[in-house]
GROMACS .gro file of C-alpha atoms in nm:
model
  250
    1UNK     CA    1   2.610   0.875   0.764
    2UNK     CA    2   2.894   0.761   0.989
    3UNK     CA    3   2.847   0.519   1.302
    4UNK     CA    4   2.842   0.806   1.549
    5UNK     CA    5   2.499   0.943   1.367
    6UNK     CA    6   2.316   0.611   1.505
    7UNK     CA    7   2.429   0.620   1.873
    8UNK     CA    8   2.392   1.030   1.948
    9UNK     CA    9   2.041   1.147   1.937
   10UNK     CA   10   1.707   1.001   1.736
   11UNK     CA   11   1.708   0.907   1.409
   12UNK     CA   12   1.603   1.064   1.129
   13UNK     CA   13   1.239   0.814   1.118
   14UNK     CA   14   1.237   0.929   1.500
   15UNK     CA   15   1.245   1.286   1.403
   16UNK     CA   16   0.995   1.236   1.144
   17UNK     CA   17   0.747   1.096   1.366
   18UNK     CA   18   0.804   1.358   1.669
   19UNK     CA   19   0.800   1.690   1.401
   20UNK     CA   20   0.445   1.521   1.323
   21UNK     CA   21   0.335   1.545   1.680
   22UNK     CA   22   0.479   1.892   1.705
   23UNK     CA   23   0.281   2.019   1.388
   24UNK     CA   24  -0.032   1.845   1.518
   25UNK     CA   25  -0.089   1.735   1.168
   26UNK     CA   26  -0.430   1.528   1.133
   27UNK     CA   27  -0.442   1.177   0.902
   28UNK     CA   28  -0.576   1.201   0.604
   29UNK     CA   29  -0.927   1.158   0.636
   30UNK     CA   30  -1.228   1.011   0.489
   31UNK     CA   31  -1.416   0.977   0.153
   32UNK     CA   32  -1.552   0.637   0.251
   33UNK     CA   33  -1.160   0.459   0.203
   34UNK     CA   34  -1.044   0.438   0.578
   35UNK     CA   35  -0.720   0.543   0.554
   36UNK     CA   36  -0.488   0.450   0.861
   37UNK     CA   37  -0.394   0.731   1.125
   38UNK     CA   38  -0.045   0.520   1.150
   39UNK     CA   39   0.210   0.661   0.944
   40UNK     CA   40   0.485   0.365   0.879
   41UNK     CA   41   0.637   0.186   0.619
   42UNK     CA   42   0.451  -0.136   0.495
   43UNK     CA   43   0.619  -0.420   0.394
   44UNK     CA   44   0.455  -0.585   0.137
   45UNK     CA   45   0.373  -0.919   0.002
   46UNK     CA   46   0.223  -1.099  -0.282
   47UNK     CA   47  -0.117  -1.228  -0.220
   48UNK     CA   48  -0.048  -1.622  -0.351
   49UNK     CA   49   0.187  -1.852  -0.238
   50UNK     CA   50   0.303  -1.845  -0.607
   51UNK     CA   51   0.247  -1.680  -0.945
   52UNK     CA   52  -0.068  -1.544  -1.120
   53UNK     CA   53  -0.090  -1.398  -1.456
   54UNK     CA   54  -0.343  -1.055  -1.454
   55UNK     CA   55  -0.629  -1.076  -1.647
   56UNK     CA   56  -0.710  -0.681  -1.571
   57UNK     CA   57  -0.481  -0.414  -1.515
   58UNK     CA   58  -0.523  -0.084  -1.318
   59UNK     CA   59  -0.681   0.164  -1.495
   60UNK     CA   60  -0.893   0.255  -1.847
   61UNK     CA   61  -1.038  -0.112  -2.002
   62UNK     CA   62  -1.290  -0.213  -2.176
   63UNK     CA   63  -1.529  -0.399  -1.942
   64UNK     CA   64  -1.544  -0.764  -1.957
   65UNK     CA   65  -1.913  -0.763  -1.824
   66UNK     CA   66  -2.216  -0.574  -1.777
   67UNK     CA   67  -2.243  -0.383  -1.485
   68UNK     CA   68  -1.840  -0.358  -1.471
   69UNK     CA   69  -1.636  -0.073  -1.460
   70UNK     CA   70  -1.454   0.070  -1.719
   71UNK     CA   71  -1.242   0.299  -1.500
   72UNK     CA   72  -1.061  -0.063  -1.343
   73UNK     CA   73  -0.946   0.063  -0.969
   74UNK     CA   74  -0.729  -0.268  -0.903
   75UNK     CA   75  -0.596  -0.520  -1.047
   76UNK     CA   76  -0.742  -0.935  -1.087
   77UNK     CA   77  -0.569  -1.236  -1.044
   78UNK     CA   78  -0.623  -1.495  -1.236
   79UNK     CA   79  -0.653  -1.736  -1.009
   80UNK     CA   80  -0.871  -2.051  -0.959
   81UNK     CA   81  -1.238  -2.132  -0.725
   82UNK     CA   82  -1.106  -2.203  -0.386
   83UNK     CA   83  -0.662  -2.050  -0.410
   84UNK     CA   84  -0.589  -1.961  -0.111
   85UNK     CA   85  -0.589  -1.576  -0.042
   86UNK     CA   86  -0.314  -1.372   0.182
   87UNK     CA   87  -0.282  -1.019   0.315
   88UNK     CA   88  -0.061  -0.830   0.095
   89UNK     CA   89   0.083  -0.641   0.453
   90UNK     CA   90  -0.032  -0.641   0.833
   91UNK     CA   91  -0.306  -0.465   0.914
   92UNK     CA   92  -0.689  -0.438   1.094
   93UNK     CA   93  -0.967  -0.623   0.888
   94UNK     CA   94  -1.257  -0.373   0.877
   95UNK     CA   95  -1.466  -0.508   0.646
   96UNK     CA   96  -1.503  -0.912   0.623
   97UNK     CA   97  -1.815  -0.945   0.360
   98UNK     CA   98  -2.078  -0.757   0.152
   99UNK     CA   99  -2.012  -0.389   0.125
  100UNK     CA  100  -2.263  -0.110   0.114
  101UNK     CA  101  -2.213   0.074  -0.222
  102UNK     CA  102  -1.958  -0.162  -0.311
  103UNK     CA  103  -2.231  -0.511  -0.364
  104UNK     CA  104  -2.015  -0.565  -0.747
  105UNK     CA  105  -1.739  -0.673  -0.534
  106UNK     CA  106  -1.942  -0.922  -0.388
  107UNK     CA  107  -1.762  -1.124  -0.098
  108UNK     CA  108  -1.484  -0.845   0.020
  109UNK     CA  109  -1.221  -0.851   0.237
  110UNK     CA  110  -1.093  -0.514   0.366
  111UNK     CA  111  -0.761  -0.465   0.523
  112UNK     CA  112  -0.624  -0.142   0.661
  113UNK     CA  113  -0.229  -0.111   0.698
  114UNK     CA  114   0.007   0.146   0.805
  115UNK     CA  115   0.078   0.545   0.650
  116UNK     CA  116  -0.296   0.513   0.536
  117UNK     CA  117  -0.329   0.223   0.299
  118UNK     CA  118  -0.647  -0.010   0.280
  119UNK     CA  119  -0.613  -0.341   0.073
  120UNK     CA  120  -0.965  -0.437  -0.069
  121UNK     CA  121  -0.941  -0.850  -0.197
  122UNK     CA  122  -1.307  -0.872  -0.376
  123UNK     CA  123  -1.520  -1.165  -0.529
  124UNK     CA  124  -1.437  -1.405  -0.290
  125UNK     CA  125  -1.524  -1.744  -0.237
  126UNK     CA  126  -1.496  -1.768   0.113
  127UNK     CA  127  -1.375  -1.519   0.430
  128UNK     CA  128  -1.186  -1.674   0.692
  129UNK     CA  129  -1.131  -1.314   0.900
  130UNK     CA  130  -1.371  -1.122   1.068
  131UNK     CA  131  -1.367  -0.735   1.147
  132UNK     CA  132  -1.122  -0.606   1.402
  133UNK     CA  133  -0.912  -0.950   1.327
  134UNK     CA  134  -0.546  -0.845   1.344
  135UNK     CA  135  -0.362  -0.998   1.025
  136UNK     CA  136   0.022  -1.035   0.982
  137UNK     CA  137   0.195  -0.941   0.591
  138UNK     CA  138   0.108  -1.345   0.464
  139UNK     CA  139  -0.144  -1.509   0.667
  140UNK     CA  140  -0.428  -1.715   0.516
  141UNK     CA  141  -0.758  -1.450   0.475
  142UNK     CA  142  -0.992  -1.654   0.266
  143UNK     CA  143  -1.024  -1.778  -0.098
  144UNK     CA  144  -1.037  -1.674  -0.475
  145UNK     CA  145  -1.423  -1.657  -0.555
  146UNK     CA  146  -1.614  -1.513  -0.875
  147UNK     CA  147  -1.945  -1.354  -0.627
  148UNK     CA  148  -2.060  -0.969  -0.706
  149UNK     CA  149  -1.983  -0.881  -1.056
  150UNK     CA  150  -1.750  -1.091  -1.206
  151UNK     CA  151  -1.685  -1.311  -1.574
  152UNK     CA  152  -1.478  -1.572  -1.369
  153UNK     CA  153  -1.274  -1.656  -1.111
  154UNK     CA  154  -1.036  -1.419  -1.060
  155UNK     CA  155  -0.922  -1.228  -0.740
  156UNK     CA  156  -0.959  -0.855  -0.757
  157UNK     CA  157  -0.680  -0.626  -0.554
  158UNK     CA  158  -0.697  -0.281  -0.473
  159UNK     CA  159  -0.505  -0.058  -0.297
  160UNK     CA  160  -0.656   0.316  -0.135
  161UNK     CA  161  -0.549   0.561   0.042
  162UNK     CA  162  -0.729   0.908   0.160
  163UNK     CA  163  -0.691   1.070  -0.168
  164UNK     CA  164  -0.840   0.697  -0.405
  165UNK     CA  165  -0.744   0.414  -0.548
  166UNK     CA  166  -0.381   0.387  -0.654
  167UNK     CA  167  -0.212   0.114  -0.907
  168UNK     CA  168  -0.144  -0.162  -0.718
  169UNK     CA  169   0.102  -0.330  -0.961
  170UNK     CA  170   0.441  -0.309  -0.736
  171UNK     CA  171   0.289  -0.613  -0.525
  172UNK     CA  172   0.385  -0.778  -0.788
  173UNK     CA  173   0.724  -0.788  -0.729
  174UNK     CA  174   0.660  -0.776  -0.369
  175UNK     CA  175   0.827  -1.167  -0.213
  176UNK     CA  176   0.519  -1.425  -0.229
  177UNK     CA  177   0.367  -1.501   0.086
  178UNK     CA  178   0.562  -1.825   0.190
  179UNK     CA  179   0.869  -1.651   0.137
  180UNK     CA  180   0.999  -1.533   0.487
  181UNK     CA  181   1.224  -1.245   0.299
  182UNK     CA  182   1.016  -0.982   0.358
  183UNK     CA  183   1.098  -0.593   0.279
  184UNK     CA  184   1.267  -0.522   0.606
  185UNK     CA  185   1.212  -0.172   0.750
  186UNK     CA  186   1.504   0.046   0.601
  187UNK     CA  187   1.790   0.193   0.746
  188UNK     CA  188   1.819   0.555   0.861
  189UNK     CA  189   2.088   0.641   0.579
  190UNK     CA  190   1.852   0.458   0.278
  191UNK     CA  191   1.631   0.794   0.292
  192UNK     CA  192   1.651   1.102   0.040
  193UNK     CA  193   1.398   1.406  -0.011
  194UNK     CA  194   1.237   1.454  -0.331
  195UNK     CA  195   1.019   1.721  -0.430
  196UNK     CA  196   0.844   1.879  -0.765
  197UNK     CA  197   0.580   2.093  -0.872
  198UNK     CA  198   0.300   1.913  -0.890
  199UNK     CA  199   0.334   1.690  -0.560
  200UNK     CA  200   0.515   1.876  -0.345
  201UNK     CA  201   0.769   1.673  -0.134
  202UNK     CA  202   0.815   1.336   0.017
  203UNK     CA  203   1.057   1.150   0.227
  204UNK     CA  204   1.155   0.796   0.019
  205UNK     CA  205   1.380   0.473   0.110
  206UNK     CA  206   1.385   0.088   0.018
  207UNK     CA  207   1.010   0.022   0.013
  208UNK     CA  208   0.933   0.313   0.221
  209UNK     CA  209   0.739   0.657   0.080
  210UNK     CA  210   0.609   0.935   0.276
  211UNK     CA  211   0.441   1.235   0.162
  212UNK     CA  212   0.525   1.546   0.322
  213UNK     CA  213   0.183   1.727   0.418
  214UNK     CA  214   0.321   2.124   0.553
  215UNK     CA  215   0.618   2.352   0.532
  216UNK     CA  216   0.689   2.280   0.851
  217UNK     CA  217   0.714   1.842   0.784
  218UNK     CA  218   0.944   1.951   0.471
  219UNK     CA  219   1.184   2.186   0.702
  220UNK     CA  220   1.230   1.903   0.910
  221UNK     CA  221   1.315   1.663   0.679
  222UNK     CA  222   1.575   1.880   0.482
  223UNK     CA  223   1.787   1.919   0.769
  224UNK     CA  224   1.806   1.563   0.808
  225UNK     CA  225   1.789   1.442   0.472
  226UNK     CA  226   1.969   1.729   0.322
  227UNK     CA  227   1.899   1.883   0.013
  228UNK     CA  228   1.602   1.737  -0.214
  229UNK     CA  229   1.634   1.602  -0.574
  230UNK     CA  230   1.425   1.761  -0.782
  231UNK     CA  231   1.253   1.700  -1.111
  232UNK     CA  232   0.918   1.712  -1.259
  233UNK     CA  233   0.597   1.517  -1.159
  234UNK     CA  234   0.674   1.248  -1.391
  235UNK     CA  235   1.022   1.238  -1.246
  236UNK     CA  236   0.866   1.210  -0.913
  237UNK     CA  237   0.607   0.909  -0.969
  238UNK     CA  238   0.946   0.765  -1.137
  239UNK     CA  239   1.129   0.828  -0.811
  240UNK     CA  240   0.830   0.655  -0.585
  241UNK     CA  241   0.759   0.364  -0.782
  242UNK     CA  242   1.131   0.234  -0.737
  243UNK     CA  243   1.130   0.346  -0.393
  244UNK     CA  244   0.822   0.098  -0.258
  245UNK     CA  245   0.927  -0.178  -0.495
  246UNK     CA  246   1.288  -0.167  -0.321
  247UNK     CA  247   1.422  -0.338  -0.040
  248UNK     CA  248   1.689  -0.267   0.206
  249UNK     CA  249   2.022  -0.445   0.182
  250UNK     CA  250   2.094  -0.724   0.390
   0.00000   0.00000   0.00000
């Protein structure tokens, strides 16, 4: 894209945003996970001020207590009684304790961000938000804990959106919360349209991923994106994975 592209019309996030109004398109709703109506990128950060090896990854485990799942939606950190907990983005706190249907995570922290992701920090030690506190990507939000079902210590971190729980594992490369480097939003030109058979299509940049929800969305965005890669689904998860754990250039 040349310098005239910037200064002669909206830009291509603009466009986005106002096709979106014109198609009337609803936010993905609910199944209990509170997924945003805001659809913008989130710039992510680690929850520590420093490292923490994971004792539990996303997905299939064994579990390491009774009561625990086996099906692991999140990851745990861990981390010691009392390490001081951030917010992996900025966001709403809607829940700021003991959830109904959700007691194994004892003390929880609920955050809900931007393009429908909620950030769930269980087994807390201590809360030091309350609901409808507005948080920034960093700030102090309480402290590692081992209440609800737990074998230690450990912070648990999910991410959800409308559709579940996804892997949460690219805030691990995401800059640690005293670092002031943070993903900044990306450039106009940093976006491309991919698309396969399985998930359809979705606009991507440097930490930025946006699923396409109608005919109409994807129309929009190939006329200013231009043509979409294509590739299978794997190809695709591939393609988003490197996309959110990327960051514009300076």
């Amino acid at each position: 894209m040349d310098s005239e592209d910037h200064v002669t019309g909206p830009t291509r996030r603009q466009m986005l945003a106002l096709a979106g109004v014109a198609a009337g398109v609803a936010a993905f709703g609910g199944i209990g996970l509170d997924a945003s109506p805001a659809r913008a990128a989130v710039a992510w950060r680690y929850p520590f001020d420093r490292e923490y090896p994971v004792s539990s990854g996303f997905g299939d485990r064994t579990p390491p207590v009774g009561g625990a799942s086996s099906n692991h939606q999140g990851i745990d950190f861990a981390a010691g009684i009392g390490v001081a907990i951030h917010a992996v983005a900025a966001g709403t706190v809607i829940t700021a304790g003991e959830l109904d249907g959700w007691k194994g995570f004892g003390k929880l922290t609920r955050i809900q961000h931007a393009d429908g992701y909620t950030s769930w920090y269980g087994h807390q030690s201590s809360i030091a938000v309350g609901v409808g506190t507005k948080v920034s990507a960093g700030q102090y939000i309480g402290q590692v804990g081992s209440t609800g079902t737990s074998s230690g210590p450990h912070l648990h971190l999910g991410i959800s959106t409308s559709e579940g729980f996804i892997d949460p594992s690219f805030i691990l490369r995401a800059p640690k919360s005293d670092d002031s480097s943070a993903p900044a939003a990306p450039r106009d030109d940093d976006f491309a349209l991919i698309k396969s058979p399985g998930r359809g299509s979705a606009v991507i940049g440097a930490g930025y991923f946006h699923a396409l929800p109608s005919a109409e969305f994807e129309a929009c965005a190939l006329v200013l994106a231009g043509e979409p890669i294509e590739g299978n689904d794997r190809e695709f998860d591939l393609w988003k994975s490197i996309a959110l754990s990327g960051t514009t250039a300076a």
